[in-house]
CSV table of C-alpha atoms in Angstrom, one decimal:
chain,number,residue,atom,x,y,z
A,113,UNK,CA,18.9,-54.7,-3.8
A,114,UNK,CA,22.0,-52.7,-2.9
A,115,UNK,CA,22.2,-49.3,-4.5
A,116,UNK,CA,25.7,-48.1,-6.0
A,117,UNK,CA,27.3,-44.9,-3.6
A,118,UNK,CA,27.9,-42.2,-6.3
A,119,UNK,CA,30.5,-40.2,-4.9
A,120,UNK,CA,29.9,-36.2,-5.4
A,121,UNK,CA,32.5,-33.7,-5.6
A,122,UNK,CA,30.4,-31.4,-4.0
A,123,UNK,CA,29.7,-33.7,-0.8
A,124,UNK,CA,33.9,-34.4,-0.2
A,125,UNK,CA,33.8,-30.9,-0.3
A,126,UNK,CA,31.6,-30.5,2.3
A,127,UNK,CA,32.6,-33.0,4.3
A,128,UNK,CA,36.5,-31.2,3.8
A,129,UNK,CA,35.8,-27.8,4.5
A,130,UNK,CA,33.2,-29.2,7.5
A,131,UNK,CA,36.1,-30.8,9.1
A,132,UNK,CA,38.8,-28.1,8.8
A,133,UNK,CA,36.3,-25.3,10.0
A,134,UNK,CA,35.7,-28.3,13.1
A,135,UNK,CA,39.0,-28.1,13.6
A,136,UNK,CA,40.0,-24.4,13.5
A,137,UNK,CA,37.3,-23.5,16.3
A,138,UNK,CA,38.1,-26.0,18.5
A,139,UNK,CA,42.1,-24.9,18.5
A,140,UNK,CA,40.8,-21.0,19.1
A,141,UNK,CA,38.7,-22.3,21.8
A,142,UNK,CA,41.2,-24.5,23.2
A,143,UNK,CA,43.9,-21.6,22.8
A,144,UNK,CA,41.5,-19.1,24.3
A,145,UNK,CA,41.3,-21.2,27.9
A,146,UNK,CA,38.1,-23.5,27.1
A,147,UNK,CA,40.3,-27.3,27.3
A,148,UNK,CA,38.9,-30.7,27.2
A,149,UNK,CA,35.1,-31.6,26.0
A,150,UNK,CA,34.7,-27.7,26.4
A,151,UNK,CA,36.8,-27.2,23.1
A,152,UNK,CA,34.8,-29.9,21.1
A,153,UNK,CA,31.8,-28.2,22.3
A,154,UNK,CA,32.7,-25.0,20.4
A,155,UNK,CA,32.4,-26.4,17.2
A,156,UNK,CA,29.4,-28.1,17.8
A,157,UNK,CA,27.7,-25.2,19.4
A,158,UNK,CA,28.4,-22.6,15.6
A,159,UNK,CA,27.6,-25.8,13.3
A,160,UNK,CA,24.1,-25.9,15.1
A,161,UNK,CA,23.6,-22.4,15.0
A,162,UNK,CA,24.0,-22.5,10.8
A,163,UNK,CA,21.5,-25.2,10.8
A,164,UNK,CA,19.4,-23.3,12.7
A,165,UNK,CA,19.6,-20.5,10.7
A,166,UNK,CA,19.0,-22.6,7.3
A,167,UNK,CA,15.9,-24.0,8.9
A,168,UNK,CA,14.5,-20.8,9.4
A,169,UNK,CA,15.6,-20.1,5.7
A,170,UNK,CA,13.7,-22.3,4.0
A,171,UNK,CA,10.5,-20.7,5.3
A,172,UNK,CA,11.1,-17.2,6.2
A,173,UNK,CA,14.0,-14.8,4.8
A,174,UNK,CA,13.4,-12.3,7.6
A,175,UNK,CA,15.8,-9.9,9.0
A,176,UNK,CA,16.3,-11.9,12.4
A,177,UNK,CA,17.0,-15.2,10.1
A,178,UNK,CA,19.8,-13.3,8.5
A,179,UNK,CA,21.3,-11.9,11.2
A,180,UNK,CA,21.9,-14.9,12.8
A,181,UNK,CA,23.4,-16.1,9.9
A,182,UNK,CA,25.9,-13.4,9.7
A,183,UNK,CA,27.0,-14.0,13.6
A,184,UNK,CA,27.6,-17.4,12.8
A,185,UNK,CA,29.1,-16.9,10.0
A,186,UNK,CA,31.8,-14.4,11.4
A,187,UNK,CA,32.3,-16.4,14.2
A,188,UNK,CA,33.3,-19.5,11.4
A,189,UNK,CA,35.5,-17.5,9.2
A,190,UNK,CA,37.1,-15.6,12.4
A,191,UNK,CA,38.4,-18.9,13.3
A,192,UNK,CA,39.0,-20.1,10.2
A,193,UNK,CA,41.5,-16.7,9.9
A,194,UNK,CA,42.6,-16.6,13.2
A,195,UNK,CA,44.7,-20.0,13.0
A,196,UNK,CA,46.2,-19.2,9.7
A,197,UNK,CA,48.6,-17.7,11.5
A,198,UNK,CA,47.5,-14.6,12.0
A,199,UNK,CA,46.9,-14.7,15.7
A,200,UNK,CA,49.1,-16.0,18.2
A,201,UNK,CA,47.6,-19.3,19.5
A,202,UNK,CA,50.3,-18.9,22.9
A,203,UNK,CA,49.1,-15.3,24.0
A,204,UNK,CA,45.8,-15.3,22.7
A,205,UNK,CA,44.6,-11.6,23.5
A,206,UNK,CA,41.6,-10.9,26.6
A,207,UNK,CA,39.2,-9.4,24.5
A,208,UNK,CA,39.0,-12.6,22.4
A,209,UNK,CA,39.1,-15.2,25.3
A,210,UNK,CA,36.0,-12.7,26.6
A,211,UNK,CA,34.0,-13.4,22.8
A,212,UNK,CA,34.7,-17.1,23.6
A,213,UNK,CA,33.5,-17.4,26.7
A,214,UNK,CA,30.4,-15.9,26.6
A,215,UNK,CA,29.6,-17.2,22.9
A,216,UNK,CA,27.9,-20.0,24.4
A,217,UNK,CA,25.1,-17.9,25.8
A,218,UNK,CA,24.9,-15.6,22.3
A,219,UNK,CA,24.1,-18.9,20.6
A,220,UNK,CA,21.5,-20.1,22.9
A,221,UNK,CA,20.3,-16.8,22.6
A,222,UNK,CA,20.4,-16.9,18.8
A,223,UNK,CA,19.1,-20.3,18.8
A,224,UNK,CA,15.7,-19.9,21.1
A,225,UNK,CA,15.1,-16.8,18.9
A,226,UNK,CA,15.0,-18.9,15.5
A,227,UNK,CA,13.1,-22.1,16.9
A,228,UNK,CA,10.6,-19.7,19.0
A,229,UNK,CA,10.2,-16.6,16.9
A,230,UNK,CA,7.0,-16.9,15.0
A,231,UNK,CA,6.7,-16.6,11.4
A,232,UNK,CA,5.0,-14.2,9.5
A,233,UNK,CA,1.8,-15.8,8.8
A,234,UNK,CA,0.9,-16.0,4.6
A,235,UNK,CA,-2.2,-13.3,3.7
A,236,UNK,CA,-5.3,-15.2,4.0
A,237,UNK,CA,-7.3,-14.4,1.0
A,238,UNK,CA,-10.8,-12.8,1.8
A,239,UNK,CA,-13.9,-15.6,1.0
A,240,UNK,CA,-15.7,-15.0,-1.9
A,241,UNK,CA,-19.6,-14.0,-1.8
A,242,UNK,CA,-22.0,-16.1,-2.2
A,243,UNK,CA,-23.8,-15.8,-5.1
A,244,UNK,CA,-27.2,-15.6,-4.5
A,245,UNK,CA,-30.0,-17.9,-7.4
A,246,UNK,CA,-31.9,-15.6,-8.9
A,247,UNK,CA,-35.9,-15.5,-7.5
A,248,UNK,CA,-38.0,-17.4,-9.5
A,249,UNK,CA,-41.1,-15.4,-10.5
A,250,UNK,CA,-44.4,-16.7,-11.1
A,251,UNK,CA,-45.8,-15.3,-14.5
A,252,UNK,CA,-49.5,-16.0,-15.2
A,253,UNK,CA,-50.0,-17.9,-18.4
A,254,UNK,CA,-50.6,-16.8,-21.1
A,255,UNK,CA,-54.6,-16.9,-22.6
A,256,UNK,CA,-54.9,-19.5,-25.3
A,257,UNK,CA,-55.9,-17.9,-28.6
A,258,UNK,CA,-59.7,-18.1,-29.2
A,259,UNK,CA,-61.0,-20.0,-32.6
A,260,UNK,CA,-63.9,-17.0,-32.8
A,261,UNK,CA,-62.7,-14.7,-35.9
A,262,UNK,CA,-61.9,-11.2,-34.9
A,263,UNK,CA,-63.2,-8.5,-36.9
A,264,UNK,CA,-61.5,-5.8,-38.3
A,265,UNK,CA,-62.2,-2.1,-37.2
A,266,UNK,CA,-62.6,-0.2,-40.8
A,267,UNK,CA,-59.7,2.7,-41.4
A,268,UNK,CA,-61.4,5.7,-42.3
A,269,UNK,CA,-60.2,7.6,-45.3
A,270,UNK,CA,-58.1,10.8,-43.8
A,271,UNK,CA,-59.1,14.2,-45.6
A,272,UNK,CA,-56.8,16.1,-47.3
A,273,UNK,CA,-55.4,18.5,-44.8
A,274,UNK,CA,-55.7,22.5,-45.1
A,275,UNK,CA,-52.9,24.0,-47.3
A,276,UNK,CA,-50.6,25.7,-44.5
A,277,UNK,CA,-50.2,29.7,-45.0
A,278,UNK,CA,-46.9,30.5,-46.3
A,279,UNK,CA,-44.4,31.9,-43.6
A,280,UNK,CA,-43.5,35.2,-43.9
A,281,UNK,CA,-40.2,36.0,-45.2
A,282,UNK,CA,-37.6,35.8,-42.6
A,283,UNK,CA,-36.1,38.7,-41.4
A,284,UNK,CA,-32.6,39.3,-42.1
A,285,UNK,CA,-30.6,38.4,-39.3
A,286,UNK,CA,-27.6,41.1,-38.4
A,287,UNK,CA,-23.9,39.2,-38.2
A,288,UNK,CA,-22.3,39.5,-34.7
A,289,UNK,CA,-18.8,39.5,-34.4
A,290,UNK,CA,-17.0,36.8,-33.0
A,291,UNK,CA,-15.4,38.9,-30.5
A,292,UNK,CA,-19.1,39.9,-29.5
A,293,UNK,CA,-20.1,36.3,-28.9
A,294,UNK,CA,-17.5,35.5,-26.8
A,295,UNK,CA,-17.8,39.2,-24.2
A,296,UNK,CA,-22.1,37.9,-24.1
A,297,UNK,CA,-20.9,34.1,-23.5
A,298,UNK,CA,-19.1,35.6,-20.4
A,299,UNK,CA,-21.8,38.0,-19.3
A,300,UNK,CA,-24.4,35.2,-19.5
A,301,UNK,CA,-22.1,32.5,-17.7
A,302,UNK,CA,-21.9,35.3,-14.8
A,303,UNK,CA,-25.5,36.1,-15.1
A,304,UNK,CA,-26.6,32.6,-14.9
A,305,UNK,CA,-23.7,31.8,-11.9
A,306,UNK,CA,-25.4,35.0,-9.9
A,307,UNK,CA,-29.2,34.0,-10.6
A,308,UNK,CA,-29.6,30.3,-11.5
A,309,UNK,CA,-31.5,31.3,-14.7
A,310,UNK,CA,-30.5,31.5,-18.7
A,311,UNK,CA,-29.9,35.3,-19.3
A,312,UNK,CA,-33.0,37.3,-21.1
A,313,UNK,CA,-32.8,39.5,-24.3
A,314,UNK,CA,-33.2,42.7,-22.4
A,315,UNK,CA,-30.8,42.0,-19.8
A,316,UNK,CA,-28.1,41.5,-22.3
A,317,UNK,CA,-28.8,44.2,-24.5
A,318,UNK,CA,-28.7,46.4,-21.0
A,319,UNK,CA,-25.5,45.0,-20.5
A,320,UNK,CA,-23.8,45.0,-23.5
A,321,UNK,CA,-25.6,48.4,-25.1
A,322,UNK,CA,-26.6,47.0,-28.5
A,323,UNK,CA,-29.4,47.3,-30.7
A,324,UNK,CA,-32.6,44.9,-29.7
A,325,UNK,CA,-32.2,42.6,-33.0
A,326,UNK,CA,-28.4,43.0,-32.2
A,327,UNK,CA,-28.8,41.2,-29.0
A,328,UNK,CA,-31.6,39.0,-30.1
A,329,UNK,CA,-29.4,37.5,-32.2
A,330,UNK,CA,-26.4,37.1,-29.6
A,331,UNK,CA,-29.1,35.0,-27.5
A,332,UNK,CA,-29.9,33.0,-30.2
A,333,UNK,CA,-26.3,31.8,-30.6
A,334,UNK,CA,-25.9,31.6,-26.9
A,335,UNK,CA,-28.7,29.0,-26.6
């Protein structure tokens, strides 16, 4: 069965542009001293650079990749622009006739570089560990249950425990300023940083010169 051609606007216009940029570098290189199979060769020589460069593209975007492309690139357009009229084809100038003689040897260069060059090589992702079965413990069994009745230990009644003594009443408990609290909270952080122990009643009522219940109650607040 013989498939229809479609013809693409985007492949004429390849195949266009493909030809005049074919064109243009061969008359630069013809004009620059390189005449017979030597001017064809031109041409050739930049296209196969580009594919080159697109090759290594499609797998690596690296910085060598891309700067092939943009020698290649410059060399296309410069002769693209040079036969527009711009330059005189008849006395083509020495430096340029010295770019087009040794471009030959910049696109081998470039060339070898992309086909030899190895890629960065994709992060291997670490292995997983294995998981390990969990070990399988023997448990004795269990004793069957016996048929023999079990008899029942008798609770004996608890006596009535002793009335307790009443407490005596509290005594009353002096207030301590807030300002107080916070002076003893320091001297008993320092205390404890120095000695490695909680701070007694009569070391802080030494330090801070209060009345024994005074700093009894301090301490109790502190704890």
């Amino acid at each position: 069965m013989v498939r229809s051609i479609r013809i693409d606007a985007v492949l004429i216009q390849a195949v266009i542009a493909g030809s005049l940029s074919f064109a243009h570098l061969h008359d630069l290189a013809e004009a620059a001293g390189q005449t017979g199979w030597k001017a064809w060769a031109y041409p050739v020589s930049v296209d196969l650079l580009l594919v080159a460069v697109w090759h290594r593209l499609r797998t690596e975007r690296s910085k060598l990749a891309w700067f092939w492309f943009l020698v290649a690139l410059v060399a296309s357009l410069g002769a693209n622009i040079a036969t527009a009229g711009l330059l005189d084809l008849d006395h083509v100038p020495a430096w340029l006739r010295i770019l087009v003689a040794g471009w030959p040897a910049l696109a081998f260069l470039g060339g070898t570089l992309l086909a030899h060059t190895p890629t960065d090589p994709a992060p291997v992702p670490a292995p997983e560990p294995a998981t390990r079965p969990d070990p399988v413990v023997d448990r004795p069994a269990a004793p069957e249950p016996t048929s023999e009745p079990v008899p029942v230990p008798e609770i004996p009644t608890p006596e009535p425990a002793p009335a307790l003594p009443q407490a005596p009443a509290a005594a009353s408990v002096p207030a301590v300023p807030p300002a107080l609290v916070d002076h003893a909270r320091k001297v008993a952080t320092e205390h404890r940083t120095r000695t490695g122990t909680d701070i007694d009643t009569a070391t802080l009522r030494a330090r801070l010169g209060v009345p024994e219940d005074l700093a009894g109650a301090i301490v109790a607040q502190l704890a």
